[in-house]
Short mmCIF file of C-alpha atoms and ligand atoms in Angstrom, two decimals:
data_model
loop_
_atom_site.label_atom_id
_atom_site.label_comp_id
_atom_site.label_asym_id
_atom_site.label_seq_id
_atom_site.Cartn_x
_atom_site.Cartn_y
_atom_site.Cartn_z
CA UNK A 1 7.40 18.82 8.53
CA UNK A 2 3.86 19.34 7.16
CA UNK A 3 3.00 16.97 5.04
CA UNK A 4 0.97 17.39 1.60
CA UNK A 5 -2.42 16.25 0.62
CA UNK A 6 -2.91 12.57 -1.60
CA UNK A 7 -5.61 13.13 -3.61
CA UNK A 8 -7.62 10.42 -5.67
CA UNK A 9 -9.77 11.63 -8.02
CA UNK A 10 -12.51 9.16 -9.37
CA UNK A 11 -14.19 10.78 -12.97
CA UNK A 12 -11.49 12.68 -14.77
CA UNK A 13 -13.39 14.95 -16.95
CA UNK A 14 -13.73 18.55 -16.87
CA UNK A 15 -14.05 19.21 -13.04
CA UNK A 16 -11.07 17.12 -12.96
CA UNK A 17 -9.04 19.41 -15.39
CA UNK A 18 -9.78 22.12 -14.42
CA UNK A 19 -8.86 21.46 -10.59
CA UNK A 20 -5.59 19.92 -11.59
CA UNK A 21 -4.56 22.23 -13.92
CA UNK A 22 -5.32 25.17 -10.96
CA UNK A 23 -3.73 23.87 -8.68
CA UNK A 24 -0.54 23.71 -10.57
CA UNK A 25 -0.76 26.78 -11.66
CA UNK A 26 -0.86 28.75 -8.08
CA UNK A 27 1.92 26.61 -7.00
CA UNK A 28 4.03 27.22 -9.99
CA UNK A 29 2.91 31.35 -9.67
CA UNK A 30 2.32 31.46 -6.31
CA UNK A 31 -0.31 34.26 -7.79
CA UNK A 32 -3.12 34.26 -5.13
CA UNK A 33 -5.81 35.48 -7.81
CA UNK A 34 -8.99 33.53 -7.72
CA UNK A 35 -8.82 31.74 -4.63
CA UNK A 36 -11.14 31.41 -2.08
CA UNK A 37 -9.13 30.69 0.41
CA UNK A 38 -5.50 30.99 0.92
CA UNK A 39 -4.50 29.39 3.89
CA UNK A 40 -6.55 26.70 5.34
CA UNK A 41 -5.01 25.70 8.36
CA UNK A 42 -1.71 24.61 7.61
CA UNK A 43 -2.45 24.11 3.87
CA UNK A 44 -1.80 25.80 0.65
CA UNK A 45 -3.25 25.32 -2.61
CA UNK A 46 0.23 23.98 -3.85
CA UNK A 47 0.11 21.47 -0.99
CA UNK A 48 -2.79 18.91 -2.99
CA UNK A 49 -0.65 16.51 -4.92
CA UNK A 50 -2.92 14.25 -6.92
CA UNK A 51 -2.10 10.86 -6.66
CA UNK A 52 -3.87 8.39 -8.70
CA UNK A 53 -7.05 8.86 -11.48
CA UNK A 54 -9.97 6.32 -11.57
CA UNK A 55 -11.97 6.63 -15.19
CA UNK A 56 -13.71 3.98 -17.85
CA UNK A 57 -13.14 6.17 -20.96
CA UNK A 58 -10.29 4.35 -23.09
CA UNK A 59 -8.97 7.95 -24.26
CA UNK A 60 -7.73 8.54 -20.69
CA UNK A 61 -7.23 5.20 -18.99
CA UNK A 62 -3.82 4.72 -18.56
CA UNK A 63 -2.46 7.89 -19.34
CA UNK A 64 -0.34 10.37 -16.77
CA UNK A 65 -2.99 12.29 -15.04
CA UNK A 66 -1.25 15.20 -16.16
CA UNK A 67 -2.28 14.27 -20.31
CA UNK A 68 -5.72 12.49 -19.74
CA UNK A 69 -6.94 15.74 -18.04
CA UNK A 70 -6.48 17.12 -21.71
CA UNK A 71 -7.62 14.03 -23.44
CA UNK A 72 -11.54 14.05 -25.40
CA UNK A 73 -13.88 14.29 -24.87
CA UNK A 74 -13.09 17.46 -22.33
CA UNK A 75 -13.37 20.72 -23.78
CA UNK A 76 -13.27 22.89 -20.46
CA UNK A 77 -10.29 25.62 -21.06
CA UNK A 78 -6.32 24.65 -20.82
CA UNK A 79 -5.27 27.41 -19.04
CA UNK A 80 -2.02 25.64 -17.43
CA UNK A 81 -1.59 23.25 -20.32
CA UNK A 82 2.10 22.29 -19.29
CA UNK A 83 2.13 20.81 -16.12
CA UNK A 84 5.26 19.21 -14.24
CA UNK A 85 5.70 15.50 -15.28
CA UNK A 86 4.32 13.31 -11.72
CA UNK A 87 3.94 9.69 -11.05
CA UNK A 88 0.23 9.58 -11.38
CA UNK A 89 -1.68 7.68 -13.69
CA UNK A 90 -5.42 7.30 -14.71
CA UNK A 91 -6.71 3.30 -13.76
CA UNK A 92 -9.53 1.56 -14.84
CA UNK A 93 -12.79 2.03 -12.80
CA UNK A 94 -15.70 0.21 -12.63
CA UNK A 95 -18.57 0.77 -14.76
CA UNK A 96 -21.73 0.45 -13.43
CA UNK A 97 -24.44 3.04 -13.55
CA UNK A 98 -21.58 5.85 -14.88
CA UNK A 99 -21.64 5.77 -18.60
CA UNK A 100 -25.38 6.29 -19.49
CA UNK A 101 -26.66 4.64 -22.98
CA UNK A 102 -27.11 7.70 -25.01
CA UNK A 103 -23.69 8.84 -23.78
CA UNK A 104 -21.55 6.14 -25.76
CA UNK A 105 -24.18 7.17 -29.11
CA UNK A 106 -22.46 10.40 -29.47
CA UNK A 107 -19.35 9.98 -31.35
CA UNK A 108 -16.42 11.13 -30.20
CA UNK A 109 -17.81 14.03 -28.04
CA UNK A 110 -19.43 11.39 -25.88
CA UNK A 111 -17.80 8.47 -23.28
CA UNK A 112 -16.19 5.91 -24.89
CA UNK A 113 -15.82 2.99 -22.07
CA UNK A 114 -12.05 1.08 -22.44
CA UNK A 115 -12.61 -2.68 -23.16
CA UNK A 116 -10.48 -3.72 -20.11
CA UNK A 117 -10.70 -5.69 -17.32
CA UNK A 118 -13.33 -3.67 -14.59
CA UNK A 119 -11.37 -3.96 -11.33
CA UNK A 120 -12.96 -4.94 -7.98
CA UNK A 121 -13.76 -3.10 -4.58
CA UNK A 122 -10.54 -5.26 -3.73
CA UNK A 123 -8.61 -3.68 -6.41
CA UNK A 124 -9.39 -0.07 -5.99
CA UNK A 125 -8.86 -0.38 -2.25
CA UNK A 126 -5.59 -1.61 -3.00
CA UNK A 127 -4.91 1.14 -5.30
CA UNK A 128 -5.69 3.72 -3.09
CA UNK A 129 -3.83 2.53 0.16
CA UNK A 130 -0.85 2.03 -2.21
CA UNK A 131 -1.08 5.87 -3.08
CA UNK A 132 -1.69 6.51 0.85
CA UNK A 133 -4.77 8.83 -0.44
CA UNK A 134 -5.91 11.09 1.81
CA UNK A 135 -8.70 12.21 0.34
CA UNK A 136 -10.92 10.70 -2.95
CA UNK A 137 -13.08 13.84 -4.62
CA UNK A 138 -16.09 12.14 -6.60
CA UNK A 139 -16.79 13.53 -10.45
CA UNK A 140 -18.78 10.94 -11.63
CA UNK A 141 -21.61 11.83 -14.03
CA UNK A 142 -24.69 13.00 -12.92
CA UNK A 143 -27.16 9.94 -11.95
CA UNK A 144 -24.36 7.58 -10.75
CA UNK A 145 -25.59 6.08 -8.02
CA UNK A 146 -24.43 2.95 -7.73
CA UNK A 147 -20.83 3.94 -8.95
CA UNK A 148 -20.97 6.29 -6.16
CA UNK A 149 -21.65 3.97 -3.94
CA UNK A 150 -18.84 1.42 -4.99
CA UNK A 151 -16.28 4.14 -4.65
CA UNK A 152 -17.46 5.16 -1.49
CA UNK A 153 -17.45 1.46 0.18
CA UNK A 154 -13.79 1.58 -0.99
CA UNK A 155 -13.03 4.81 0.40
CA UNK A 156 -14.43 3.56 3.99
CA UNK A 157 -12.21 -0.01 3.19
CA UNK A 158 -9.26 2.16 2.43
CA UNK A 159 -9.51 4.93 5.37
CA UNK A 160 -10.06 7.75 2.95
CA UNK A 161 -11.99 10.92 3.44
CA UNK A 162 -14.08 11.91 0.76
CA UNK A 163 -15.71 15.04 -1.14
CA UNK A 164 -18.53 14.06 -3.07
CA UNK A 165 -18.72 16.72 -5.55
CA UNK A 166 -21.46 15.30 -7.30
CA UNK A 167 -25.82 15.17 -6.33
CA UNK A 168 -26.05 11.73 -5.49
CA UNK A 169 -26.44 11.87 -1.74
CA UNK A 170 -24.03 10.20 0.84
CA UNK A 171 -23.19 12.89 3.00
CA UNK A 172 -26.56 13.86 3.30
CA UNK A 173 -28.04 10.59 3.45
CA UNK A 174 -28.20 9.27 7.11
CA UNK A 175 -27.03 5.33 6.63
CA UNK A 176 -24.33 6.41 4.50
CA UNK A 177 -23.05 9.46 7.18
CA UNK A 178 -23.18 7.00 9.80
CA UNK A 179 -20.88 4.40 7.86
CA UNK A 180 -18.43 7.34 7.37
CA UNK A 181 -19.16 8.57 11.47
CA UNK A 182 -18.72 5.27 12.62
CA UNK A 183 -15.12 4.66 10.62
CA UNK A 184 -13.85 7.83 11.86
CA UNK A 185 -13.55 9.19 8.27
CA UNK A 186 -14.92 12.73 7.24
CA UNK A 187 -16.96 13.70 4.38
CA UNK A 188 -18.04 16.83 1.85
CA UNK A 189 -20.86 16.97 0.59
CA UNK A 190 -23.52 16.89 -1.53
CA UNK A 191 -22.69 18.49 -5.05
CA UNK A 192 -19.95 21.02 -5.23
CA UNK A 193 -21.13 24.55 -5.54
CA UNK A 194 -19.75 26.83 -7.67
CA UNK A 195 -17.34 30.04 -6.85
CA UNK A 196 -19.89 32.69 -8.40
CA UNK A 197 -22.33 30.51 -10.08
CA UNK A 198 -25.93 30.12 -10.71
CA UNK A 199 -26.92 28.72 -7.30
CA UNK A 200 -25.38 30.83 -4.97
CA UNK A 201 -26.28 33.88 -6.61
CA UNK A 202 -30.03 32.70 -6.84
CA UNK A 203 -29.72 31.97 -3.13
CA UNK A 204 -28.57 35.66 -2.82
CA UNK A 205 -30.81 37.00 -4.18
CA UNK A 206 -33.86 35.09 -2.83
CA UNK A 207 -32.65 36.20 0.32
CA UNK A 208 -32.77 39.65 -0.76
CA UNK A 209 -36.11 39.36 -1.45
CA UNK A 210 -36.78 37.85 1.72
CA UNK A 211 -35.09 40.05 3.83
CA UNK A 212 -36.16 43.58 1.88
CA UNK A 213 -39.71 42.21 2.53
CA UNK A 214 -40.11 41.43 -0.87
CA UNK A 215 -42.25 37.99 -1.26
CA UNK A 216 -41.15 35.64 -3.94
CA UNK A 217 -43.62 34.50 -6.05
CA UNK A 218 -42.20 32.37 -8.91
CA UNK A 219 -38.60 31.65 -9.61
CA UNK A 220 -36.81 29.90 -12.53
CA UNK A 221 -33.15 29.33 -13.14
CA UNK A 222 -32.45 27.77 -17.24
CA UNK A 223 -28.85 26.37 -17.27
CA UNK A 224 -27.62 25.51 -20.98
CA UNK A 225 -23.99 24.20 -21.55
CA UNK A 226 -22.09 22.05 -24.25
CA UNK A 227 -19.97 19.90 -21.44
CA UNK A 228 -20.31 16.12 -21.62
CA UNK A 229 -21.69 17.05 -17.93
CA UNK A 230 -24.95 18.65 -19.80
CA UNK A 231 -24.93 16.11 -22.27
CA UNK A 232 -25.30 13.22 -20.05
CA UNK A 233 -28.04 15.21 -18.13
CA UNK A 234 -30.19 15.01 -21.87
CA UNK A 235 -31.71 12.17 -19.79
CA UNK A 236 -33.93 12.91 -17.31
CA UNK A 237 -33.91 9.81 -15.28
CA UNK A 238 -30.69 10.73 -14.33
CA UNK A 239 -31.45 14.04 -13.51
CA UNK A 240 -33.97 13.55 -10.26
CA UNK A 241 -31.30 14.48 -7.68
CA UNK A 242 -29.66 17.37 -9.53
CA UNK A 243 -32.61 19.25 -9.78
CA UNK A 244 -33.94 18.28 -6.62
CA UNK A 245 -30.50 19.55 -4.81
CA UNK A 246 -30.60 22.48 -7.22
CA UNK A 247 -33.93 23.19 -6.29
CA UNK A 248 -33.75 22.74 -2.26
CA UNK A 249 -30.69 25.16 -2.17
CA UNK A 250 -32.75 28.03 -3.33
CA UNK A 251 -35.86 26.79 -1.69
CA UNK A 252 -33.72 27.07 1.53
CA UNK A 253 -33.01 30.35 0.83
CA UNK A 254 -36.62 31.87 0.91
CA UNK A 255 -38.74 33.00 4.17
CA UNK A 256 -40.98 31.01 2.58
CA UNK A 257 -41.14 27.84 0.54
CA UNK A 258 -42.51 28.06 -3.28
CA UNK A 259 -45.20 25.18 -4.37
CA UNK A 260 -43.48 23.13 -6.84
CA UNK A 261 -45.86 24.98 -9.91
CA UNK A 262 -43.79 28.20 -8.85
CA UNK A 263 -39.89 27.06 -8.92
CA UNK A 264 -38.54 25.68 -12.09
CA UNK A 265 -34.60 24.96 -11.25
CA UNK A 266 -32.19 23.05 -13.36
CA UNK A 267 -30.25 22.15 -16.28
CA UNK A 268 -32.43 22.89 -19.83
CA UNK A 269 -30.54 22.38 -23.16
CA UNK A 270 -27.40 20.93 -24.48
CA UNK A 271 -25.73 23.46 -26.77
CA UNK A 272 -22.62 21.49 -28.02
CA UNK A 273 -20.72 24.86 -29.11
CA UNK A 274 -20.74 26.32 -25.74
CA UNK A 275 -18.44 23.43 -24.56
CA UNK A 276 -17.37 24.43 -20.94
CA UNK A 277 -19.29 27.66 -21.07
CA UNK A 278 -22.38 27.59 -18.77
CA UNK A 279 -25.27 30.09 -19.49
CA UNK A 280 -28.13 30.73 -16.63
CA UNK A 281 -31.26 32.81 -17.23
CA UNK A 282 -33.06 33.75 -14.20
CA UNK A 283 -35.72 35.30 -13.12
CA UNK A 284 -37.36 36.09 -9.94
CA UNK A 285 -41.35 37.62 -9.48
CA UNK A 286 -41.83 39.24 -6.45
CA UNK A 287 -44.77 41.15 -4.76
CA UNK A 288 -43.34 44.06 -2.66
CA UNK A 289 -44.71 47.19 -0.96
CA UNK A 290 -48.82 47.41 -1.69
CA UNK A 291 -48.82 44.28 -3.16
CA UNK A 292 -46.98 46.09 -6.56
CA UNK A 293 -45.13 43.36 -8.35
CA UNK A 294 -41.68 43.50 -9.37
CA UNK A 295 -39.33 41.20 -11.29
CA UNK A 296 -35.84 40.44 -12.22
CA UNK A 297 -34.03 38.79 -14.77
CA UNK A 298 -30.53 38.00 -14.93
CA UNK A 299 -28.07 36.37 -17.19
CA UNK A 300 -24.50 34.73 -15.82
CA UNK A 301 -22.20 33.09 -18.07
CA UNK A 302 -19.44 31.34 -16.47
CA UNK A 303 -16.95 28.50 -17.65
CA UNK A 304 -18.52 25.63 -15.57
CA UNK A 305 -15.48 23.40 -14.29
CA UNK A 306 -13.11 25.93 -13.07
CA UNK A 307 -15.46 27.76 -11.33
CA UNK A 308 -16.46 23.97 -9.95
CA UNK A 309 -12.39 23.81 -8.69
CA UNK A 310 -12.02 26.49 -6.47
CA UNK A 311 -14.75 25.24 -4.05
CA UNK A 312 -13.28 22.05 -4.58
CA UNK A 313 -9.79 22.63 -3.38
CA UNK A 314 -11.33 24.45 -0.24
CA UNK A 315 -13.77 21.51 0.57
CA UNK A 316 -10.45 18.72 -0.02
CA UNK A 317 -8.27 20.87 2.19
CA UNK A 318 -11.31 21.49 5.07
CA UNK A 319 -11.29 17.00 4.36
CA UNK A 320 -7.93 16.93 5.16
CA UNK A 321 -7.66 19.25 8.40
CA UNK A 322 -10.32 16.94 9.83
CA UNK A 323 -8.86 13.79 9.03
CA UNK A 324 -5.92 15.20 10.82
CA UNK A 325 -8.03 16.18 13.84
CA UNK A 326 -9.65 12.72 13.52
CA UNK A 327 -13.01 14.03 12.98
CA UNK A 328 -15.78 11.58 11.41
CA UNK A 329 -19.00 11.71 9.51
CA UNK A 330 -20.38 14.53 7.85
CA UNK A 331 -18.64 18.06 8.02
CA UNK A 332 -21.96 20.33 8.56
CA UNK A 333 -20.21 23.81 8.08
CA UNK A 334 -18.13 22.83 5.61
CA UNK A 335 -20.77 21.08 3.41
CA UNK A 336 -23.24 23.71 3.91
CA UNK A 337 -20.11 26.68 2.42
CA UNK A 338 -19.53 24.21 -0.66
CA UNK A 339 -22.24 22.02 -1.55
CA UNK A 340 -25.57 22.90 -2.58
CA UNK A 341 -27.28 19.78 -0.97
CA UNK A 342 -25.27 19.43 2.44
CA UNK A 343 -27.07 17.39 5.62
CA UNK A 344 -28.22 20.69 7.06
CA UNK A 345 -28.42 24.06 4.50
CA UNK A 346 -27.22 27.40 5.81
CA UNK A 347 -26.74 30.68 5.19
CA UNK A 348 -23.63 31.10 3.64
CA UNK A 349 -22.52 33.74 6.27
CA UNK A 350 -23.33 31.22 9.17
CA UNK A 351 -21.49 28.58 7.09
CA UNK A 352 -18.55 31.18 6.90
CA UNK A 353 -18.23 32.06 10.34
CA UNK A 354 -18.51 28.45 11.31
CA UNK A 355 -15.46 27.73 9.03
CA UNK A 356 -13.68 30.71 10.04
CA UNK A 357 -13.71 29.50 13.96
CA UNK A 358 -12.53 26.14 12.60
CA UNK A 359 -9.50 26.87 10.06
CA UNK A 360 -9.17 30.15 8.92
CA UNK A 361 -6.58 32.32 9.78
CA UNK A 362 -8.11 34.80 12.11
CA UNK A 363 -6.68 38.15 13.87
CA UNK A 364 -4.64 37.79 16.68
CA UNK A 365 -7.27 35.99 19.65
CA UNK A 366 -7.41 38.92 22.21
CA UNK A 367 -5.82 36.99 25.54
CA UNK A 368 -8.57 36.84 27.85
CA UNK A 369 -6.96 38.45 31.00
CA UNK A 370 -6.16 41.32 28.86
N1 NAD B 401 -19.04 22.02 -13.26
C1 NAD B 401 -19.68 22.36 -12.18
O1 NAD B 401 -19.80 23.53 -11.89
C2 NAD B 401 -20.24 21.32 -11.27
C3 NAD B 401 -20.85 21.73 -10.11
C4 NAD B 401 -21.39 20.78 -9.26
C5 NAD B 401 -21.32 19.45 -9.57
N2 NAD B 401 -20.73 19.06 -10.71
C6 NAD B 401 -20.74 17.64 -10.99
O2 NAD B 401 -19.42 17.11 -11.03
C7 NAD B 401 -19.46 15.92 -11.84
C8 NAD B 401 -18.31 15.97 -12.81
O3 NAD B 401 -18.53 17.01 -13.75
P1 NAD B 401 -17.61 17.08 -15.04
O4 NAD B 401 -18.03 18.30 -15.77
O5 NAD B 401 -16.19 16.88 -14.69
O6 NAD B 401 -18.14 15.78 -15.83
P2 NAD B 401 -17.47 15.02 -17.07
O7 NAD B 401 -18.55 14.42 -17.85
O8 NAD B 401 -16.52 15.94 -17.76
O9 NAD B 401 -16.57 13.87 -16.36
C9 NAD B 401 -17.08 12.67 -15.87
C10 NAD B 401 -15.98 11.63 -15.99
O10 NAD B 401 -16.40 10.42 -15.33
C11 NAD B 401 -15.93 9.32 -16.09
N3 NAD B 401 -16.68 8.13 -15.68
C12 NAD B 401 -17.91 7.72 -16.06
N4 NAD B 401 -18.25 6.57 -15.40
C13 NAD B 401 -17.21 6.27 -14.59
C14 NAD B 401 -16.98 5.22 -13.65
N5 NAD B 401 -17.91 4.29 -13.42
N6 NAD B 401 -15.81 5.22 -12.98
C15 NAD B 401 -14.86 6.18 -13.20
N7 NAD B 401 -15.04 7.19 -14.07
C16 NAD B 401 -16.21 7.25 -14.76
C17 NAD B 401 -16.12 9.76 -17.53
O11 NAD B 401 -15.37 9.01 -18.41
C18 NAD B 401 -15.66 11.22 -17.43
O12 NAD B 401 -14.27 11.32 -17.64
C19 NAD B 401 -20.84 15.89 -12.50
O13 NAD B 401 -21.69 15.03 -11.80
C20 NAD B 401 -21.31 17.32 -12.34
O14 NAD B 401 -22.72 17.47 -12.34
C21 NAD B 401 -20.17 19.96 -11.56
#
């Protein structure tokens, strides 16, 4: 019998929810609406179970899973609010570098780090072999880094594959692929993209430009949101990688790269009544035919975390498959389709048709004596 995938989830805020709360709602509906993917090898949607939460913030530790994913300060939308009772609970992490200053100044709609006990690499490790995870997605804030890194060094102790979902780079970062290469463990990642969100639709049409002869001149893209996720990125130390992966995924997606004068990418303002709802603005000068000028300006307006999810349960269930294959390191195709700062960028086509030879349900392979 096929068995399902363990999933650890370290940061339980919005992402979190909103992955959670999807993924028990197609396996309660069995709807198919909204999904990337259906089948990915053997897996469903309804076959992620998650096992065990890691987070600091004393409105959630301790709690179900199930309730902290509705617990402050997340305001992304409940759209599956009552969710089957399960074993997991949320446990204490490990502070570090994940709770920035001016985050614990803002009241209630900030983090609010539990005054418990901060567990160990020893105790996490523990924790996740007793859940036999499979696979530990990353959520932490923005600017993380060294609370990435202590979750990853207990992901290699444990023997778990990992998606890291958010831009501090260990899949793309050649010491830390190598750790994961050399245990035999795969990773996802950098920084999840989003199912129809600013990046990949910036990458689109930059290569539209490009490829209707059209040379790009100047680019922005102006992201404003009232998430904790824009809040904590008010600080712009933390921000380096975030705009630098936001950046590189459209600069990849050019014939030709932009001086850094000409491309403005990133998060801009903190608008604390959009909660989950993310705005971009963006606009694209090009010269085309003649040397005439042309422009374009767009506005999206998405809610952030869900549309976060659905390349999240893709890029666990690719994790899984290769654990199951025994595959190590880095998973190039699969990081390139869902992250926005993967070892190597592609086209998202090439990505696809990489995947699709991997995992996806194909037609029937022609025999080749036929
Ligand atoms: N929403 C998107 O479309 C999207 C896309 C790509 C990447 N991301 C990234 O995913 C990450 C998560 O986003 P979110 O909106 O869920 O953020 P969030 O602010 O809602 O959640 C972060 C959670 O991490 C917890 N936390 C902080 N320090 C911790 C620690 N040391 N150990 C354990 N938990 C800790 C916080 O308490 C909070 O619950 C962010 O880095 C974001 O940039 C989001």
């Amino acid at each position: 019998m096929k068995n399902g995938i363990r999933v650890a989830i370290v940061g339980v805020g919005n992402c979190a929810s909103a992955l959670v709360q999807g993924t028990a709602y197609y396996r309660r509906t069995g709807d198919v609406t909204g999904l990337i993917h259906l089948d990915i090898g053997p897996y469903r949607p309804g076959d992620v179970e998650f096992v065990l939460g890691i987070d600091v913030d004393a409105r959630k530790v301790g709690l179900p899973l199930a309730e902290a994913i509705f617990a402050a300060p997340n305001n992304t939308q409940a759209f599956e609010r009552d969710l089957p009772p399960t074993e997991a609970r949320v446990i204490m992490g490990r502070i570090l570098d994940g709770v920035a200053p001016h985050m614990t100044q803002a009241g209630e709609r900030g983090f609010q780090p539990a005054d418990l006990p901060q567990p160990g690499k020893s105790d996490i490790v523990a924790a996740l072999r007793q859940e036999r995870v499979d696979v530990l997605i990353n959520f932490l804030p923005v600017g993380s880094q060294a609370a990435s890194e202590f979750y990853m060094d207990c992901a290699l102790e444990a023997g778990v594959g990992v998606v890291n979902a958010i831009p501090v780079f260990i899949a793309s970062d050649p010491a830390w692929e190598a750790r994961f290469r050399q245990r035999g463990l795969p990773i996802v990642g950098d920084d999840i993209k989003a199912q129809v969100g600013a990046t990949i639709i910036h990458r689109m049409l930059s290569s539209l430009f490009s490829a209707r002869g059209v040379t790009v001149e100047r680019t922005y893209q102006l992201n404003t949101g009232g998430n904790t996720d824009f809040m904590n990125m008010l600080d712009a130390g933390r921000l380096t990688r975030k705009k630098l992966s936001k950046t590189e995924a459209v600069q990849a997606a050019l014939a030709q790269r932009l001086e850094d004068e000409n491309i403005r990418v990133g998060p801009s303002e903190y608008v604390p009544w959009q909660k989950d709802n993310k705005i971009a603005f963006m606009r694209i000068e090009g010269t085309g035919w003649g040397r005439v000028p042309m422009n374009l300006e767009l506005r999206l307006s998405v809610e952030d975390s869900p549309n976060a999810a659905a390349c999240a349960m893709d890029a666990i269930r690719f994790c899984k498959l290769a654990r199951d294959r025994g595959e190590g390191g880095a998973l190039i195709a699969e990081s390139a389709y869902f992250c926005k700062h993967p070892p190597q960028q592609m086209a998202e086509e090439a990505a696809l048709c990489l995947l699709a030879s991997r995992a996806l349900p194909h037609l029937p392979q022609l025999d080749a004596a036929e």
